[in-house]
Amino acid sequence: MEITDVKIRKIMSEGRLRAVVSVTIDDMLAVHDIKVVQGDERLFVAMPSRKDENGVFRDIVHPISPSARKLFEESILDAYDRQLAILETEEASNNNAEEADED
């Protein structure tokens, strides 16, 4: 299995939810609504889920093995970190441009 694409769909700065992500596997299967969540000690990845008839949330899709979970989490968190770096660079560039305009 190869994760061939990770798309950061939305980034949030308030609350524990940090991003919503889609992942493509082997250029053949897409998994949407994966969440990047700020835990007490670190970021983690929460797979898409829905509430069952008893009010319990159940994963719709999830990795079976610890190595598959690690692959998903590392790929998603790496893409999230890269996207944050891009946004920070763009923000710094915009701030510099605004400061230059003021001069």
PDB file of C-alpha atoms in Angstrom:
ATOM      1  CA  MET A   1       0.000   0.000   0.000  1.00  0.00           C
ATOM      2  CA  GLU A   2       1.236   3.442  -0.877  1.00  0.00           C
ATOM      3  CA  ILE A   3      -0.263   6.762   0.141  1.00  0.00           C
ATOM      4  CA  THR A   4      -0.054   8.620  -3.152  1.00  0.00           C
ATOM      5  CA  ASP A   5      -1.616  11.932  -2.114  1.00  0.00           C
ATOM      6  CA  VAL A   6      -2.562  13.844   1.011  1.00  0.00           C
ATOM      7  CA  LYS A   7      -4.759  16.924   0.615  1.00  0.00           C
ATOM      8  CA  ILE A   8      -5.235  19.301   3.512  1.00  0.00           C
ATOM      9  CA  ARG A   9      -8.844  20.365   2.943  1.00  0.00           C
ATOM     10  CA  LYS A  10      -9.230  22.805   5.824  1.00  0.00           C
ATOM     11  CA  ILE A  11      -7.035  24.159   8.607  1.00  0.00           C
ATOM     12  CA  MET A  12      -8.472  25.486  11.864  1.00  0.00           C
ATOM     13  CA  SER A  13      -6.702  27.436  14.591  1.00  0.00           C
ATOM     14  CA  GLU A  14      -9.330  27.362  17.338  1.00  0.00           C
ATOM     15  CA  GLY A  15     -10.364  24.334  19.348  1.00  0.00           C
ATOM     16  CA  ARG A  16      -8.724  20.924  19.260  1.00  0.00           C
ATOM     17  CA  LEU A  17      -9.553  20.149  15.623  1.00  0.00           C
ATOM     18  CA  ARG A  18      -6.617  21.417  13.554  1.00  0.00           C
ATOM     19  CA  ALA A  19      -7.339  20.127  10.032  1.00  0.00           C
ATOM     20  CA  VAL A  20      -9.551  18.003   7.822  1.00  0.00           C
ATOM     21  CA  VAL A  21      -7.654  15.840   5.352  1.00  0.00           C
ATOM     22  CA  SER A  22      -8.238  13.536   2.378  1.00  0.00           C
ATOM     23  CA  VAL A  23      -5.840  10.716   1.533  1.00  0.00           C
ATOM     24  CA  THR A  24      -5.453   8.814  -1.737  1.00  0.00           C
ATOM     25  CA  ILE A  25      -4.149   5.252  -1.586  1.00  0.00           C
ATOM     26  CA  ASP A  26      -2.401   3.649  -4.585  1.00  0.00           C
ATOM     27  CA  ASP A  27      -3.968   6.308  -6.870  1.00  0.00           C
ATOM     28  CA  MET A  28      -7.134   4.213  -6.575  1.00  0.00           C
ATOM     29  CA  LEU A  29      -8.968   4.861  -3.317  1.00  0.00           C
ATOM     30  CA  ALA A  30      -9.753   8.139  -1.549  1.00  0.00           C
ATOM     31  CA  VAL A  31     -10.521   8.459   2.147  1.00  0.00           C
ATOM     32  CA  HIS A  32     -12.103  11.779   3.155  1.00  0.00           C
ATOM     33  CA  ASP A  33     -12.799  13.503   6.476  1.00  0.00           C
ATOM     34  CA  ILE A  34      -9.693  12.346   8.300  1.00  0.00           C
ATOM     35  CA  LYS A  35      -9.071  14.752  11.169  1.00  0.00           C
ATOM     36  CA  VAL A  36      -5.874  16.137  12.648  1.00  0.00           C
ATOM     37  CA  VAL A  37      -6.599  16.697  16.348  1.00  0.00           C
ATOM     38  CA  GLN A  38      -4.546  18.400  19.051  1.00  0.00           C
ATOM     39  CA  GLY A  39      -4.322  15.941  21.925  1.00  0.00           C
ATOM     40  CA  ASP A  40      -3.086  16.711  25.426  1.00  0.00           C
ATOM     41  CA  GLU A  41       0.500  15.845  24.497  1.00  0.00           C
ATOM     42  CA  ARG A  42       0.673  15.751  20.680  1.00  0.00           C
ATOM     43  CA  LEU A  43      -1.190  15.928  17.402  1.00  0.00           C
ATOM     44  CA  PHE A  44      -2.918  12.740  16.319  1.00  0.00           C
ATOM     45  CA  VAL A  45      -4.968  11.509  13.389  1.00  0.00           C
ATOM     46  CA  ALA A  46      -8.629  10.512  13.817  1.00  0.00           C
ATOM     47  CA  MET A  47     -10.177   8.422  11.076  1.00  0.00           C
ATOM     48  CA  PRO A  48     -13.629   9.232   9.661  1.00  0.00           C
ATOM     49  CA  SER A  49     -16.438   8.042  11.902  1.00  0.00           C
ATOM     50  CA  ARG A  50     -20.146   8.304  12.443  1.00  0.00           C
ATOM     51  CA  LYS A  51     -22.482   7.859  15.363  1.00  0.00           C
ATOM     52  CA  ASP A  52     -24.270   4.510  15.606  1.00  0.00           C
ATOM     53  CA  GLU A  53     -27.775   3.918  16.968  1.00  0.00           C
ATOM     54  CA  ASN A  54     -26.390   3.789  20.527  1.00  0.00           C
ATOM     55  CA  GLY A  55     -24.722   7.179  20.206  1.00  0.00           C
ATOM     56  CA  VAL A  56     -21.228   5.668  20.006  1.00  0.00           C
ATOM     57  CA  PHE A  57     -18.853   6.949  17.326  1.00  0.00           C
ATOM     58  CA  ARG A  58     -17.425   4.173  15.147  1.00  0.00           C
ATOM     59  CA  ASP A  59     -14.667   4.488  12.560  1.00  0.00           C
ATOM     60  CA  ILE A  60     -15.913   4.046   9.005  1.00  0.00           C
ATOM     61  CA  VAL A  61     -12.404   3.358   7.709  1.00  0.00           C
ATOM     62  CA  HIS A  62      -9.314   2.570   9.733  1.00  0.00           C
ATOM     63  CA  PRO A  63      -5.865   1.005   9.416  1.00  0.00           C
ATOM     64  CA  ILE A  64      -5.751  -2.616  10.522  1.00  0.00           C
ATOM     65  CA  SER A  65      -2.138  -2.891  11.670  1.00  0.00           C
ATOM     66  CA  PRO A  66       0.057  -0.637  13.806  1.00  0.00           C
ATOM     67  CA  SER A  67       2.437  -0.208  10.854  1.00  0.00           C
ATOM     68  CA  ALA A  68      -0.429   0.934   8.605  1.00  0.00           C
ATOM     69  CA  ARG A  69      -1.609   3.374  11.290  1.00  0.00           C
ATOM     70  CA  LYS A  70       1.924   4.722  11.601  1.00  0.00           C
ATOM     71  CA  LEU A  71       2.163   5.165   7.814  1.00  0.00           C
ATOM     72  CA  PHE A  72      -1.134   7.099   7.752  1.00  0.00           C
ATOM     73  CA  GLU A  73      -0.267   9.263  10.741  1.00  0.00           C
ATOM     74  CA  GLU A  74       3.249  10.122   9.553  1.00  0.00           C
ATOM     75  CA  SER A  75       2.098  10.933   6.009  1.00  0.00           C
ATOM     76  CA  ILE A  76      -0.793  13.086   7.191  1.00  0.00           C
ATOM     77  CA  LEU A  77       1.133  14.954   9.892  1.00  0.00           C
ATOM     78  CA  ASP A  78       4.049  15.591   7.500  1.00  0.00           C
ATOM     79  CA  ALA A  79       1.656  17.067   4.924  1.00  0.00           C
ATOM     80  CA  TYR A  80      -0.024  19.136   7.652  1.00  0.00           C
ATOM     81  CA  ASP A  81       3.346  20.502   8.829  1.00  0.00           C
ATOM     82  CA  ARG A  82       4.337  21.369   5.243  1.00  0.00           C
ATOM     83  CA  GLN A  83       1.029  23.179   4.693  1.00  0.00           C
ATOM     84  CA  LEU A  84       1.472  25.167   7.914  1.00  0.00           C
ATOM     85  CA  ALA A  85       4.991  26.159   6.817  1.00  0.00           C
ATOM     86  CA  ILE A  86       3.650  27.344   3.451  1.00  0.00           C
ATOM     87  CA  LEU A  87       0.919  29.382   5.156  1.00  0.00           C
ATOM     88  CA  GLU A  88       3.436  30.939   7.565  1.00  0.00           C
ATOM     89  CA  THR A  89       5.739  31.869   4.669  1.00  0.00           C
ATOM     90  CA  GLU A  90       2.827  33.408   2.747  1.00  0.00           C
ATOM     91  CA  GLU A  91       1.704  35.340   5.822  1.00  0.00           C
ATOM     92  CA  ALA A  92       5.226  36.645   6.465  1.00  0.00           C
ATOM     93  CA  SER A  93       5.534  37.621   2.791  1.00  0.00           C
ATOM     94  CA  ASN A  94       2.194  39.455   2.914  1.00  0.00           C
ATOM     95  CA  ASN A  95       3.219  41.263   6.111  1.00  0.00           C
ATOM     96  CA  ASN A  96       6.509  42.325   4.532  1.00  0.00           C
ATOM     97  CA  ALA A  97       4.679  43.582   1.432  1.00  0.00           C
ATOM     98  CA  GLU A  98       2.243  45.580   3.581  1.00  0.00           C
ATOM     99  CA  GLU A  99       5.115  47.105   5.549  1.00  0.00           C
ATOM    100  CA  ALA A 100       6.886  48.046   2.305  1.00  0.00           C
ATOM    101  CA  ASP A 101       3.699  49.686   1.025  1.00  0.00           C
ATOM    102  CA  GLU A 102       3.494  51.787   4.196  1.00  0.00           C
ATOM    103  CA  ASP A 103       7.024  53.153   3.688  1.00  0.00           C
TER     104      ASP A 103
END
